[in-house]
PDB file of C-alpha atoms and ligand atoms in Angstrom:
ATOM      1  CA  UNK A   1     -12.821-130.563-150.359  1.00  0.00           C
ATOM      2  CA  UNK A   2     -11.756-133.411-147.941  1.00  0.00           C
ATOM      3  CA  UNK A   3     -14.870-135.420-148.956  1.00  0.00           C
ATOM      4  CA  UNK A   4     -13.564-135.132-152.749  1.00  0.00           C
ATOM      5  CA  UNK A   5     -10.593-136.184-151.749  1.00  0.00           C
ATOM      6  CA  UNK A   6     -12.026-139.240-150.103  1.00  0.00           C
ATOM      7  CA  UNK A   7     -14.178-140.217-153.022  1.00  0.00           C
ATOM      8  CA  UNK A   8     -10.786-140.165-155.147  1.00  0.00           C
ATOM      9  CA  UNK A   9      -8.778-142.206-152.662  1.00  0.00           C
ATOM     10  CA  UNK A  10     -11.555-144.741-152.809  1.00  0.00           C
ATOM     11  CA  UNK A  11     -11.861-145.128-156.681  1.00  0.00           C
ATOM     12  CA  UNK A  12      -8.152-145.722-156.901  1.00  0.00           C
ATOM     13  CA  UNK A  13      -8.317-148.098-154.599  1.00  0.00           C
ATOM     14  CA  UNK A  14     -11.370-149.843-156.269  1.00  0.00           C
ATOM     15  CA  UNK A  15      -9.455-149.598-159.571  1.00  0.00           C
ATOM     16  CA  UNK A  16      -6.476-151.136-158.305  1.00  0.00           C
ATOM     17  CA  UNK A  17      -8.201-153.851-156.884  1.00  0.00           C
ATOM     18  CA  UNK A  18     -10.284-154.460-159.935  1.00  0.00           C
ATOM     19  CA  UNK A  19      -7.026-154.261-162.207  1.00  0.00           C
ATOM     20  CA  UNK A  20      -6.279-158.232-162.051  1.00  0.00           C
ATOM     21  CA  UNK A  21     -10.033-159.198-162.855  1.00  0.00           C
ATOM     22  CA  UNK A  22     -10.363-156.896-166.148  1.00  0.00           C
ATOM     23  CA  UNK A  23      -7.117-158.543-167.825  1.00  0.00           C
ATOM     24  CA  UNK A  24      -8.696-162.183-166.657  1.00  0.00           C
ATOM     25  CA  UNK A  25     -11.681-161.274-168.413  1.00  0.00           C
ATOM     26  CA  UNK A  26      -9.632-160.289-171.172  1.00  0.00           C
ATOM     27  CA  UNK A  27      -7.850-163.704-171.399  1.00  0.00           C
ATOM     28  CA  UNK A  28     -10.929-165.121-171.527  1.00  0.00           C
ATOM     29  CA  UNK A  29     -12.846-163.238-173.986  1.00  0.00           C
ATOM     30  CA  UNK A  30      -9.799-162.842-176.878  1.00  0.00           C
ATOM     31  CA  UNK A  31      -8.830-166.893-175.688  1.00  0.00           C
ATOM     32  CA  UNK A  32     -12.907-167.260-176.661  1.00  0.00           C
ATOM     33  CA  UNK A  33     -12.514-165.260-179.974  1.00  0.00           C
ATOM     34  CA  UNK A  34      -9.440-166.562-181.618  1.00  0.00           C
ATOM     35  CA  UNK A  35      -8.343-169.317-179.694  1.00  0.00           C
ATOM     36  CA  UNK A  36     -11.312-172.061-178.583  1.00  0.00           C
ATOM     37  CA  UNK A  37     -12.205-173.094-182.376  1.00  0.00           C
ATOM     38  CA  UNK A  38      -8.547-175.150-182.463  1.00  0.00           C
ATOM     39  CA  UNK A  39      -8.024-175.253-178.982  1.00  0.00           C
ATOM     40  CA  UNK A  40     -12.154-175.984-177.719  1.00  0.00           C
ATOM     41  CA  UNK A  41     -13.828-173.647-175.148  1.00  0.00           C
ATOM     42  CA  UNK A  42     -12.360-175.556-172.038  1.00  0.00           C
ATOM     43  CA  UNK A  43      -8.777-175.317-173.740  1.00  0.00           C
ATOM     44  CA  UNK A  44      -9.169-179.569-174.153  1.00  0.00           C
ATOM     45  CA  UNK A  45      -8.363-179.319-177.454  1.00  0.00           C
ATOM     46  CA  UNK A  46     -10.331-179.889-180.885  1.00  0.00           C
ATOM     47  CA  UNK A  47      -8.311-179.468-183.806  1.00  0.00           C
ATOM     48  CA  UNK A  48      -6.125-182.464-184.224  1.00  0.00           C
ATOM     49  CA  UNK A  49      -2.763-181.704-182.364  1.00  0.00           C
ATOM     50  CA  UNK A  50      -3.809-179.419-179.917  1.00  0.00           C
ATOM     51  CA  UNK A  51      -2.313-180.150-176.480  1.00  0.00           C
ATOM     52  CA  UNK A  52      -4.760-180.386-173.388  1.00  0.00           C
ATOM     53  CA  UNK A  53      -4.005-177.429-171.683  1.00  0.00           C
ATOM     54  CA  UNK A  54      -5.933-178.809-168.865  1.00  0.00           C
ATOM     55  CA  UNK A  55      -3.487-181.156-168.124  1.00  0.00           C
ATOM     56  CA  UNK A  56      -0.908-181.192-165.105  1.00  0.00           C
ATOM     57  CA  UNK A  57       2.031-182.252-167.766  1.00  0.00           C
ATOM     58  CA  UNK A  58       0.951-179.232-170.441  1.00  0.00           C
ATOM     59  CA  UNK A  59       1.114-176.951-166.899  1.00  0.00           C
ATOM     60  CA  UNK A  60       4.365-177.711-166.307  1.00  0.00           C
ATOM     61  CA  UNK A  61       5.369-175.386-169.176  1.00  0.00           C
ATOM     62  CA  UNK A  62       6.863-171.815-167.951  1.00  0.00           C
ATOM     63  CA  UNK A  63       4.791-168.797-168.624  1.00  0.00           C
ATOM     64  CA  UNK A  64       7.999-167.920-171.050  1.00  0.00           C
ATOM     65  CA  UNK A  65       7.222-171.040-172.841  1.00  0.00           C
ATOM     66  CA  UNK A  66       3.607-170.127-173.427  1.00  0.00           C
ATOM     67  CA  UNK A  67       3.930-166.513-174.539  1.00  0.00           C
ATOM     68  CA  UNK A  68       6.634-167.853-177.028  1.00  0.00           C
ATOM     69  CA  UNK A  69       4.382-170.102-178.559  1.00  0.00           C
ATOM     70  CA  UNK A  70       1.797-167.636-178.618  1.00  0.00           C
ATOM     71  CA  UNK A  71       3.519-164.478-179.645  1.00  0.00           C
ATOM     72  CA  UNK A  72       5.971-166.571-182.203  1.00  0.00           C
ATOM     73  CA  UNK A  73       4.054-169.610-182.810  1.00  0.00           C
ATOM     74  CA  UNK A  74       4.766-173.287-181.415  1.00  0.00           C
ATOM     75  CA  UNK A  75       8.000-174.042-183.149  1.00  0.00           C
ATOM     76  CA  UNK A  76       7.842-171.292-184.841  1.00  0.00           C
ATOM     77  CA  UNK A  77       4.686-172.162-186.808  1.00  0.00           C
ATOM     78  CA  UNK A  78       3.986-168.619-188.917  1.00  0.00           C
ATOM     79  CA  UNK A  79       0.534-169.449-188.649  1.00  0.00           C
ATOM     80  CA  UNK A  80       0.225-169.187-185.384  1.00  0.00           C
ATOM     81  CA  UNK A  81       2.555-166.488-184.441  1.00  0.00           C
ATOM     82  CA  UNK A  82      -0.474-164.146-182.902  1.00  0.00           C
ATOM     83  CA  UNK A  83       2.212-161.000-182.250  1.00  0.00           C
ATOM     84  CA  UNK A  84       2.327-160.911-185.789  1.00  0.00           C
ATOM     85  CA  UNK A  85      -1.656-161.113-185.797  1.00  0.00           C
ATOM     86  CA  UNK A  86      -2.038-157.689-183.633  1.00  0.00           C
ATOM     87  CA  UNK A  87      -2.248-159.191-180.375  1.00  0.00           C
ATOM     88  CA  UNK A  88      -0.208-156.703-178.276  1.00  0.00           C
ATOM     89  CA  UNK A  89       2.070-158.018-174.836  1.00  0.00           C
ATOM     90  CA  UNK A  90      -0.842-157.319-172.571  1.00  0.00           C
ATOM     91  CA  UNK A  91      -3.444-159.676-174.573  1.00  0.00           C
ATOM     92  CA  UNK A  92      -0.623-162.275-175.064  1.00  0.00           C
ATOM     93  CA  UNK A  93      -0.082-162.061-171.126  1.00  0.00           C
ATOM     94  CA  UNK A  94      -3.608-162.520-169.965  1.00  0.00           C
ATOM     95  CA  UNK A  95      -4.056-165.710-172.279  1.00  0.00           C
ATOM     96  CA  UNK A  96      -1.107-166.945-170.562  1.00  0.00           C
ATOM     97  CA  UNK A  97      -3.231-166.167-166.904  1.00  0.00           C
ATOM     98  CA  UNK A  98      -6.121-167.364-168.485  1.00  0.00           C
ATOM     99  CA  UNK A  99      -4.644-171.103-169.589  1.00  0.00           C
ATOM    100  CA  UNK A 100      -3.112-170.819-165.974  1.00  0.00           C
ATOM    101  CA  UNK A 101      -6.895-171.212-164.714  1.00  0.00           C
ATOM    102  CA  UNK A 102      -7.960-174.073-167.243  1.00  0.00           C
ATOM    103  CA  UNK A 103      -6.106-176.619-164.950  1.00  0.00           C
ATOM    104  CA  UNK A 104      -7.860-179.743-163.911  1.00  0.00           C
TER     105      UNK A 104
HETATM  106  C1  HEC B   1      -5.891-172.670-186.413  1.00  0.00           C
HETATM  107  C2  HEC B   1      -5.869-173.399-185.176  1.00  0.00           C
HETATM  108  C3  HEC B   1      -5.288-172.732-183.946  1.00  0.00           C
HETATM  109  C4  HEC B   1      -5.637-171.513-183.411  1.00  0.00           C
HETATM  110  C5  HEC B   1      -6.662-170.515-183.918  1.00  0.00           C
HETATM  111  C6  HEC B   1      -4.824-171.362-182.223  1.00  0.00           C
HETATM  112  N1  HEC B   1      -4.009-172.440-182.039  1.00  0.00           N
HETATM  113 FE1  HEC B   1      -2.717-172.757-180.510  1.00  0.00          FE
HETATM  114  N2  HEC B   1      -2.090-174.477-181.357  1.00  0.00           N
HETATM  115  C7  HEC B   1      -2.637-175.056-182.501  1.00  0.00           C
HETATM  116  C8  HEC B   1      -1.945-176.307-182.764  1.00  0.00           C
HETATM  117  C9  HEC B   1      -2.238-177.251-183.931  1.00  0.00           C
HETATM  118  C10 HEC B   1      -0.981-176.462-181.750  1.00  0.00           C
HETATM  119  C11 HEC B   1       0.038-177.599-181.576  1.00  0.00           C
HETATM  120  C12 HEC B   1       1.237-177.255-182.404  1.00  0.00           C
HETATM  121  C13 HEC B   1       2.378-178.178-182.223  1.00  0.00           C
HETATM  122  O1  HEC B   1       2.648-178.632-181.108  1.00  0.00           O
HETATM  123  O2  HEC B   1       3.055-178.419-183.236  1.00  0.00           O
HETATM  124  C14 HEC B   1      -1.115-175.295-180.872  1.00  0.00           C
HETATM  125  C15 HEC B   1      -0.338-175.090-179.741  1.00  0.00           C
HETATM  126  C16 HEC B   1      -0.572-174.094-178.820  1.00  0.00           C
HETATM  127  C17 HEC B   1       0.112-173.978-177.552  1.00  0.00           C
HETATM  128  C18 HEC B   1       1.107-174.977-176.976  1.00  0.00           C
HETATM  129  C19 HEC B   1       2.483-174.703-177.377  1.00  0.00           C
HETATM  130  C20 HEC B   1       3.419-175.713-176.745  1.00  0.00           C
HETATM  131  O3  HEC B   1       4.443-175.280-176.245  1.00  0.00           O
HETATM  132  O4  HEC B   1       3.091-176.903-176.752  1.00  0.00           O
HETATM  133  C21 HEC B   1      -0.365-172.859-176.936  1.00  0.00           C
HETATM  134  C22 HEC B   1       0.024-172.313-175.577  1.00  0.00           C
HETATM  135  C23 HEC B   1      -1.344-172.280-177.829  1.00  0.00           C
HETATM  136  N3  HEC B   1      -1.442-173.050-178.947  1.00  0.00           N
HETATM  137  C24 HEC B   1      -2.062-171.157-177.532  1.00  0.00           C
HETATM  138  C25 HEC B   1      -2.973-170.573-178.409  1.00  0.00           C
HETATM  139  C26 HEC B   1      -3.666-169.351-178.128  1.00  0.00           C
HETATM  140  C27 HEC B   1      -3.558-168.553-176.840  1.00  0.00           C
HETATM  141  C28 HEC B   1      -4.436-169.084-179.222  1.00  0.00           C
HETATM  142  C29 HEC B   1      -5.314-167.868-179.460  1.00  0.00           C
HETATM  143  C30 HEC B   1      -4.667-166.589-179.467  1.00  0.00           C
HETATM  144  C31 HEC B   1      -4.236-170.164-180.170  1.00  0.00           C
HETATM  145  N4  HEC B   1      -3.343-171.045-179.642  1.00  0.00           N
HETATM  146  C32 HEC B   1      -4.882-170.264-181.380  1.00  0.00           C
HETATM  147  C33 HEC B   1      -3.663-174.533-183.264  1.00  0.00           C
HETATM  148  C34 HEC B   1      -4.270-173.307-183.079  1.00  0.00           C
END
């Protein structure tokens, strides 16, 4: 019984630890699916008038700033208003992480 007990304690822990990396990942793999093919794999940009989100001046933006435009589009550009799209708070959240890590 106590060894159960132990196995349990150490799986939460594990999961709690791994938490953080899974929605990363995420980031990375929805940022990879709908994202790179305006905004380039690296987040330098491709489609004309895409920021660098590489840059020190585009990471001066708050993460409020960044889900806005995501969720709602940059000034309010309908086409790119990705809550509207399907992508739920949690997705929306780890692309905001994931630019985070793009910096120079
Ligand atoms: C069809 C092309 C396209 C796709 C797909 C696209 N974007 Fe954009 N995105 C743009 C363009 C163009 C701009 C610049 C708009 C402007 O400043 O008027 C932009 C701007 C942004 C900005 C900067 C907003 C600001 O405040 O300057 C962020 C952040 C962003 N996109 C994130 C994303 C994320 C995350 C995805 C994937 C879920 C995505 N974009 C998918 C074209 C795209």
């Amino acid at each position: 019984m106590k060894r159960v007990l132990v196995v349990v304690l150490v799986l939460a822990v594990l999961a709690v630890m791994a938490a953080p990396t899974f929605a990363a990942d995420d980031g990375a793999r929805v940022f990879a699916a709908k994202c790179a093919v305006c905004h380039g794999p690296d987040g330098a940009g491709k489609l004309k008038g895409t920021p660098d989100f590489r840059t020190a001046e585009f990471q001066k933006k708050t993460d409020a700033e960044l889900t806005e435009a995501i969720a709602k589009g940059p000034k309010g550009k309908e086409s790119h208003a990705f809550a509207k799209k399907g992508l739920d708070d949690a997705s929306i959240k780890s692309l905001v992480a994931y630019i985070r890590t793009l910096k120079k």
